[in-house]
Amino acid sequence: MREIAPSPSTDNLTLDPQDWSTIRRLAHQALDEVLDFQSDVRNRPVWREMPANSLALMDEAAPRQGLGSERVVDDMLQHIIPYPTGHAHPRFWGWVCGTGTPIGMVADMVAAGVNASAGTFNDAPSRVEAQLIGWMRDLFDFPSTASGIVTSGASVANLIGLAVGRDALIGESVRTRGLTATKGVPIVYTSNQVHSSVDKAMMLLGLGLENLRKVAVDDNFCLDLQALQNAIDEDRRNGLRPIAIVGNAGTVNTGAIDDLAALAALARREGLWFHVDGAIGALAAMSPDLRARMRGIESADSLAFDFHKWLYVPYEAGCVLIRNGAMHRRSFSVAATYLETPPRGIAAQPDSSYLRGPQLSRGFKALKVWAQIREYGIEHLGRLHDQNVAQIQHLSRLIAAEPRLEQTAPSPLNILCFRYIPETIPPESWDAINGELLMRLQERGIAAPSSTRIHGDFVLRVANTNHRSRFEDFDLLVRETVRIGREIEGEAALKTA
Ligand SMILES: Cc1ncc(COP(=O)(O)O)c(C=O)c1O
């Protein structure tokens, strides 16, 4: 037989280390470092600006020659681990950010370690995700025929829920001919407190921002049912085509929970799809005390929620449930010869996740959620929800007792908005004073609320999805807010003197 000489480029290159002991040592060192970070996080500043030498690293061009694992791990220890957003800290309450957990980190490490791609194949990752979806179906009293998928977060969960709703209401033609085939412009209804991810879904689904009716809310920031009915009636009179209602199980600004049972009934009466954005509040269904507030969620046609918010799992993981599993699959099923499902072997996965969402390849996000629920159980997680709500009520009482602070909206769940009321500065400057106060709280590493506007006023916003917060952390927040508020007032008085 003629000998074939190896070509110069086939010298068995690999990305595996030649010496596994080095990477083993470095991996253990990195693991120890992040565990130290987590166990000691209370003693660190909530957040700090990156120093110049760390920022300079991010300006370097991609190296032509590799730097080696020692150098790369050392860079992570020096320049990455000390400068996160701060979500893990007990006084991080900005936006709606979960804290993360040690078991979630271990699960992510395992998922990356075996380089799992979840949902598509006949393997353990797909079964774990299927089990998790089943647990969520049970939690929210969805029927056994309901389906679901783990997503990157609630933005994509909202997108998927509304995509199925659009297809179900407009019909098969939308898949083949797009929205050009529809008779009457499709309209979606929600409250004016809705999260921007629903705006994005309207744009991405070709429905158009103008066709999202943001209906007025009542004094508790809950969707006004009469205003909603009026909007639907008016649109029908004008020849438009109502297709869906989006209810909020916890609004982003104040945590308001719409009357989901009433919205479900209205949607049924009007023949509309009922989607619930439960990114913030839905998982409070784990608490026997809070569960009643979500009444009606079990009637949703689609339900979006987030594990990386109020289940505290590390980023990223959300979920969407669809009541009618067949409709769900119809929206995302496309034929591809290279993805046929055989009766046996690796690809024998009849319910592949690629038939339930826009992604084909997906990371194994379900593992950290599954691991965390198994480690702690639903009851313990529900008790943490109770604790977070009780802490917000404690904060509300502290604010009521402090003359320089004002709570600016009801706090029905785990979110509270408030502001500093200066003694000596006129109201037209209060927004600027509160903006400065917020930046000082963050920049000094004391606490991290974020901000929003309530009735047009700039306010500080505390969203408590933090399993590390203690009641005394809220005492400290109030004390420091008043101290810094007085400091800013003092500086303003000096300037005008
Ligand atoms: C009510 C609500 N819906 C949706 C989202 C989007 O969620 P995610 O950031 O997980 O995509 C958020 C995020 O804060 C939210 O508060």
XYZ file of C-alpha atoms and ligand atoms in Angstrom:
513
model
C 0.000 0.000 0.000
C 1.232 3.497 -0.846
C 2.292 5.422 2.228
C 0.658 8.774 2.788
C 2.908 11.257 4.512
C 1.186 13.356 7.186
C 0.670 16.908 6.031
C 2.444 19.526 8.134
C -0.887 20.740 9.535
C -1.986 17.373 10.934
C 0.275 17.186 13.958
C -2.609 16.494 16.374
C -3.210 19.973 17.680
C -5.561 20.172 20.658
C -6.712 22.672 23.229
C -6.264 20.176 26.048
C -3.362 20.908 28.388
C -0.227 18.830 28.027
C -0.014 18.769 31.789
C -3.401 18.315 33.484
C -1.916 18.945 36.910
C -1.424 22.651 36.138
C -5.008 23.270 35.079
C -6.223 21.165 38.014
C -4.276 23.372 40.434
C -5.464 26.567 38.738
C -9.087 25.391 38.651
C -8.990 24.601 42.370
C -7.427 27.995 43.058
C -10.160 29.783 41.060
C -12.844 27.735 42.809
C -11.434 28.633 46.231
C -11.268 32.257 45.224
C -14.943 32.459 44.146
C -16.060 30.537 47.229
C -14.099 33.013 49.375
C -15.762 35.784 47.388
C -19.220 34.397 48.153
C -18.653 33.605 51.819
C -16.978 36.962 52.483
C -19.090 39.140 50.194
C -20.767 41.010 53.090
C -17.382 42.477 54.060
C -16.706 43.823 50.584
C -18.032 47.022 49.026
C -21.275 46.416 47.134
C -19.645 47.798 43.986
C -16.495 49.600 42.984
C -15.219 51.268 39.875
C -12.564 49.269 38.008
C -9.046 50.676 38.469
C -6.971 51.842 35.496
C -4.744 48.736 35.355
C -7.769 46.432 35.131
C -9.410 48.621 32.503
C -6.159 48.630 30.517
C -6.355 44.833 30.254
C -9.663 45.190 28.416
C -7.964 47.436 25.843
C -5.410 44.813 24.832
C -5.662 43.336 21.337
C -6.255 39.584 20.962
C -2.847 37.928 21.497
C -1.271 36.338 18.456
C 0.541 33.879 20.749
C -1.246 32.279 23.701
C -0.493 33.633 27.177
C -0.944 30.310 28.957
C -3.382 29.201 31.624
C -1.404 30.580 34.633
C -1.567 34.105 33.257
C -5.216 33.877 32.179
C -6.441 32.522 35.523
C -4.363 35.114 37.364
C -6.013 37.857 35.273
C -9.427 36.534 36.317
C -8.437 36.584 39.984
C -6.928 40.077 39.791
C -9.153 41.889 37.353
C -12.531 40.124 37.091
C -13.532 38.601 40.440
C -13.077 41.850 42.447
C -15.227 43.951 40.066
C -18.624 42.328 39.457
C -21.905 44.268 39.270
C -22.466 43.439 42.903
C -25.548 41.184 42.692
C -24.083 38.764 45.213
C -23.856 41.396 47.969
C -26.484 41.489 50.748
C -27.196 45.161 50.027
C -27.603 44.887 46.264
C -31.221 45.767 45.503
C -30.929 47.422 42.083
C -33.061 46.579 39.052
C -34.301 43.005 39.727
C -31.200 40.913 40.229
C -30.975 37.602 42.011
C -28.076 36.911 44.349
C -26.727 33.640 42.945
C -25.976 30.563 45.075
C -23.015 28.257 45.678
C -24.925 25.201 44.405
C -25.918 27.122 41.273
C -22.256 27.891 40.655
C -21.299 24.224 41.069
C -24.047 23.243 38.620
C -22.852 25.778 36.037
C -19.344 24.438 36.433
C -20.564 20.877 35.878
C -22.631 21.944 32.849
C -19.628 23.694 31.316
C -17.322 20.859 32.369
C -19.138 18.258 30.296
C -19.959 20.898 27.676
C -23.624 20.027 27.803
C -25.993 21.188 25.109
C -29.454 20.864 26.570
C -32.764 19.906 25.094
C -31.908 18.692 21.638
C -30.637 15.189 22.283
C -31.327 11.931 24.095
C -29.306 12.649 27.219
C -29.383 13.587 30.905
C -29.528 17.378 30.292
C -32.749 17.044 28.263
C -34.330 14.887 30.980
C -33.354 17.316 33.719
C -34.922 20.186 31.806
C -38.076 18.147 31.129
C -38.335 17.340 34.844
C -37.885 21.000 35.775
C -40.605 22.052 33.328
C -42.858 19.415 34.912
C -42.178 20.870 38.387
C -43.079 24.345 37.112
C -46.257 23.020 35.490
C -47.248 21.584 38.873
C -46.295 24.741 40.774
C -48.544 26.879 38.596
C -51.358 24.322 38.266
C -50.942 24.053 34.504
C -52.360 20.929 32.818
C -50.119 17.962 32.000
C -50.468 18.806 28.295
C -48.810 22.179 28.843
C -45.249 22.564 27.655
C -42.413 24.916 28.392
C -38.811 25.766 27.823
C -35.963 27.188 29.865
C -34.880 30.505 28.372
C -32.132 33.054 28.900
C -34.597 35.145 30.903
C -38.049 36.662 30.905
C -37.389 38.835 27.844
C -37.125 35.746 25.655
C -39.885 34.019 27.654
C -42.210 36.960 26.888
C -41.191 36.812 23.237
C -41.957 33.090 22.993
C -45.280 33.397 24.841
C -46.446 36.219 22.594
C -45.185 34.439 19.465
C -47.378 31.444 20.263
C -50.265 33.771 21.094
C -49.861 35.635 17.814
C -49.804 32.398 15.805
C -52.731 30.902 17.730
C -54.934 33.957 17.238
C -53.969 34.902 13.704
C -53.628 31.333 12.464
C -51.307 29.197 10.398
C -51.024 31.853 7.659
C -48.768 33.992 9.806
C -46.094 31.295 9.633
C -46.152 31.103 5.874
C -47.210 34.532 4.692
C -46.272 36.706 7.627
C -48.513 39.452 8.921
C -49.460 40.551 5.404
C -52.097 37.819 5.538
C -53.975 39.215 8.522
C -57.347 40.900 8.301
C -57.422 43.871 10.672
C -54.370 45.147 12.504
C -53.593 42.827 15.496
C -53.616 44.673 18.833
C -52.103 43.631 22.186
C -53.210 45.150 25.524
C -51.306 45.622 28.736
C -50.820 48.185 31.507
C -48.673 51.288 31.217
C -46.371 49.678 33.816
C -45.349 46.856 31.470
C -41.684 45.948 31.102
C -39.821 47.083 27.981
C -39.240 43.461 26.945
C -42.897 43.358 25.860
C -42.253 46.402 23.636
C -39.312 44.511 22.173
C -41.468 41.434 21.580
C -43.989 43.593 19.697
C -41.200 44.874 17.449
C -39.564 41.488 16.891
C -42.861 39.730 16.156
C -43.721 42.315 13.514
C -46.746 43.444 15.503
C -45.435 46.978 15.926
C -45.019 49.171 18.969
C -48.005 51.317 18.014
C -50.214 48.281 18.359
C -49.378 47.731 22.012
C -52.090 49.524 23.974
C -50.653 50.629 27.323
C -53.788 50.979 29.375
C -54.075 53.225 32.462
C -53.573 51.822 35.962
C -55.345 52.473 39.267
C -53.805 54.023 42.383
C -52.083 50.704 43.141
C -50.465 50.613 39.682
C -52.699 47.670 38.657
C -54.268 47.583 35.211
C -57.644 49.381 35.184
C -60.103 46.737 33.947
C -62.751 49.195 32.738
C -60.148 51.182 30.800
C -59.009 47.897 29.236
C -62.541 46.921 28.231
C -63.096 50.383 26.740
C -59.874 50.135 24.722
C -60.843 46.712 23.315
C -64.360 47.914 22.434
C -63.057 51.009 20.724
C -60.500 49.064 18.687
C -63.156 46.585 17.570
C -65.434 49.487 16.510
C -62.519 50.837 14.456
C -62.033 47.519 12.617
C -58.847 46.527 14.453
C -58.209 43.008 15.680
C -57.537 42.511 19.418
C -55.435 39.379 19.894
C -53.840 39.331 23.359
C -53.718 40.714 26.879
C -50.471 40.806 28.877
C -51.002 40.783 32.638
C -48.272 41.589 35.155
C -47.506 39.361 38.129
C -45.304 42.021 39.700
C -44.555 45.158 37.710
C -40.984 46.288 37.342
C -41.546 49.714 38.933
C -43.485 48.831 42.061
C -44.206 45.080 42.092
C -47.925 45.657 41.430
C -49.885 42.501 40.643
C -52.711 42.929 38.141
C -56.023 41.208 38.872
C -54.971 38.124 36.937
C -58.210 36.207 37.529
C -60.258 39.106 36.138
C -57.903 39.492 33.175
C -58.143 35.769 32.443
C -61.945 35.985 32.477
C -61.936 39.055 30.250
C -59.530 37.426 27.793
C -61.763 34.333 27.645
C -64.883 36.432 27.077
C -63.207 38.405 24.315
C -61.501 35.380 22.732
C -57.994 36.746 23.377
C -54.686 35.117 24.299
C -53.770 35.719 27.949
C -50.048 36.061 28.594
C -48.668 36.778 32.067
C -45.302 38.430 32.600
C -44.352 36.924 35.951
C -40.654 37.810 35.716
C -40.732 39.425 39.134
C -43.510 37.852 41.129
C -44.652 34.524 39.711
C -42.312 32.347 41.764
C -43.847 33.759 44.943
C -46.308 30.941 44.248
C -43.792 28.837 46.214
C -44.873 30.627 49.394
C -48.218 29.478 50.789
C -48.793 33.012 52.121
C -48.020 34.852 48.867
C -49.534 32.305 46.500
C -53.058 33.697 46.821
C -51.898 37.020 45.364
C -51.149 35.248 42.080
C -54.714 33.949 41.747
C -55.565 33.641 38.064
C -52.005 32.851 36.969
C -53.092 29.222 36.505
C -55.463 30.396 33.751
C -52.772 32.029 31.618
C -52.299 30.769 28.072
C -48.620 31.548 28.481
C -46.579 32.467 31.528
C -43.078 33.967 31.574
C -40.927 34.012 34.704
C -37.332 34.190 35.820
C -35.201 31.860 37.893
C -32.332 34.358 38.045
C -34.519 36.902 39.807
C -36.657 35.587 42.652
C -35.228 32.087 42.714
C -31.748 33.523 43.276
C -30.006 31.184 40.784
C -26.910 32.546 39.022
C -27.398 34.233 35.661
C -28.965 33.336 33.381
C -32.180 31.305 33.504
C -35.824 32.076 32.811
C -38.772 30.001 31.684
C -41.984 30.096 29.712
C -44.935 27.744 30.103
C -47.526 27.373 27.339
C -50.894 25.908 28.303
C -51.439 24.308 24.899
C -48.311 22.299 24.196
C -49.389 21.490 20.635
C -49.731 25.178 19.793
C -46.322 25.817 21.319
C -44.661 23.240 19.096
C -46.575 24.432 16.031
C -45.067 27.895 16.398
C -41.471 26.718 16.423
C -41.463 23.515 14.384
C -39.578 23.625 11.129
C -38.448 20.580 9.176
C -34.733 20.010 8.603
C -33.333 16.804 7.139
C -30.218 17.060 9.280
C -32.362 17.153 12.439
C -34.662 14.181 11.881
C -35.533 12.157 14.998
C -34.523 8.469 14.749
C -36.066 5.790 17.024
C -32.796 5.203 18.908
C -29.403 6.755 19.489
C -28.234 10.241 20.424
C -30.809 12.105 18.345
C -33.799 10.073 19.634
C -35.377 13.080 21.299
C -38.970 13.489 20.112
C -39.566 16.642 22.129
C -36.447 18.502 21.131
C -36.200 22.013 22.540
C -35.541 23.330 19.069
C -39.241 22.676 18.377
C -40.182 24.871 21.369
C -38.077 27.984 20.949
C -35.941 30.014 18.562
C -32.607 28.445 19.607
C -31.050 25.234 18.369
C -27.871 24.996 20.467
C -28.482 25.874 24.113
C -26.515 25.795 27.311
C -27.637 23.588 30.200
C -29.239 26.345 32.272
C -31.803 24.000 33.782
C -29.159 22.194 35.867
C -28.558 25.043 38.327
C -32.299 25.544 38.854
C -32.894 21.816 39.276
C -29.937 21.525 41.683
C -31.079 24.478 43.761
C -34.661 23.281 44.068
C -33.398 19.841 45.029
C -30.938 21.206 47.591
C -33.386 23.490 49.399
C -36.887 22.335 48.454
C -39.864 24.489 47.517
C -40.827 25.235 51.146
C -37.524 26.804 52.110
C -37.439 28.874 48.925
C -41.000 30.042 49.648
C -39.935 31.085 53.149
C -37.189 33.215 51.615
C -39.858 34.965 49.533
C -41.802 35.656 52.741
C -38.624 37.015 54.309
C -37.932 39.335 51.362
C -41.484 40.701 51.535
C -41.257 41.146 55.322
C -37.973 43.037 54.862
C -39.666 45.398 52.410
C -42.470 45.988 54.932
C -39.784 46.686 57.559
C -38.192 49.217 55.184
C -41.598 50.797 54.624
C -42.030 51.283 58.399
C -38.517 52.735 58.739
C -39.260 55.229 55.960
C -42.604 56.196 57.506
C -40.799 56.972 60.767
C -38.120 59.121 59.099
C -39.283 62.684 58.294
C -36.634 63.204 55.578
C -37.817 60.161 53.569
C -41.005 59.555 51.607
C -42.327 56.271 50.205
C -43.618 57.191 46.756
C -45.751 54.179 45.813
C -47.402 51.179 47.493
C -45.061 48.204 48.008
C -47.308 45.137 47.670
C -44.511 42.612 47.101
C -40.715 42.862 47.118
C -40.179 46.321 45.599
C -40.265 49.716 47.303
C -39.768 53.201 45.845
C -38.815 56.179 47.998
C -36.961 59.462 47.951
C -35.136 61.888 50.152
C -37.097 65.055 50.902
C -34.645 67.909 51.467
C -35.432 70.353 54.226
C -33.966 73.440 52.625
C -34.022 72.826 48.865
C -37.056 73.564 46.637
C -38.908 70.621 44.992
C -37.645 71.407 41.472
C -34.176 70.206 42.597
C -35.300 67.072 44.381
C -34.751 64.825 41.342
C -31.147 65.991 41.028
C -30.518 65.629 44.776
C -31.885 62.084 44.783
C -29.877 61.230 41.653
C -26.681 62.396 43.369
C -27.623 60.519 46.533
C -28.068 57.286 44.599
C -24.690 57.635 42.903
C -22.965 58.238 46.243
C -24.626 55.185 47.796
C -23.385 53.084 44.888
C -19.942 54.642 44.429
C -19.111 54.380 48.123
C -20.054 50.705 47.999
C -22.686 51.135 50.741
C -25.791 49.810 49.026
C -27.143 49.473 45.509
C -30.724 50.495 44.972
C -31.497 51.602 41.393
C -33.929 54.300 40.272
C -37.144 54.853 38.395
C -39.746 57.572 38.000
C -43.060 57.546 39.845
C -45.576 60.099 38.542
C -42.610 61.742 36.800
C -40.461 62.086 39.935
C -37.020 60.504 40.220
C -37.058 57.960 43.053
C -34.786 55.341 44.567
C -36.022 51.829 44.033
C -35.264 48.775 46.178
C -36.062 45.391 44.599
C -35.444 42.682 47.154
C -34.639 39.390 45.441
C -31.698 38.874 47.778
C -31.324 35.793 49.996
C -28.326 37.354 51.796
C -30.066 40.540 53.009
C -30.758 40.816 56.726
C -33.219 43.156 58.396
C -30.347 45.320 59.680
C -29.193 45.926 56.099
C -32.352 47.965 55.595
C -31.700 49.908 58.823
C -28.288 50.762 57.404
C -29.796 51.826 54.062
C -32.150 54.274 55.751
C -29.443 55.632 58.048
C -26.978 56.149 55.196
C -29.579 57.626 52.832
C -30.480 60.284 55.376
C -26.833 60.946 56.227
C -25.830 61.386 52.575
C -28.987 63.401 51.837
C -28.044 65.831 54.620
C -24.465 65.924 53.305
C -25.654 66.921 49.816
C -28.018 69.494 51.277
C -25.148 70.932 53.290
C -22.961 71.205 50.175
C -25.796 72.913 48.276
C -26.245 75.414 51.123
C -22.509 76.214 51.073
C -22.632 76.854 47.311
C -25.524 79.288 47.586
C -24.121 81.058 50.709
C -41.441 42.602 34.746
C -40.252 42.188 33.942
N -40.441 41.507 32.808
C -39.412 41.099 32.051
C -38.120 41.364 32.403
C -36.980 40.907 31.535
O -36.328 39.862 32.180
P -34.849 39.379 31.770
O -33.934 40.481 32.209
O -34.664 38.145 32.539
O -34.818 39.176 30.313
C -37.862 42.080 33.581
C -36.493 42.401 33.987
O -36.253 43.084 34.949
C -38.962 42.498 34.377
O -38.781 43.186 35.507
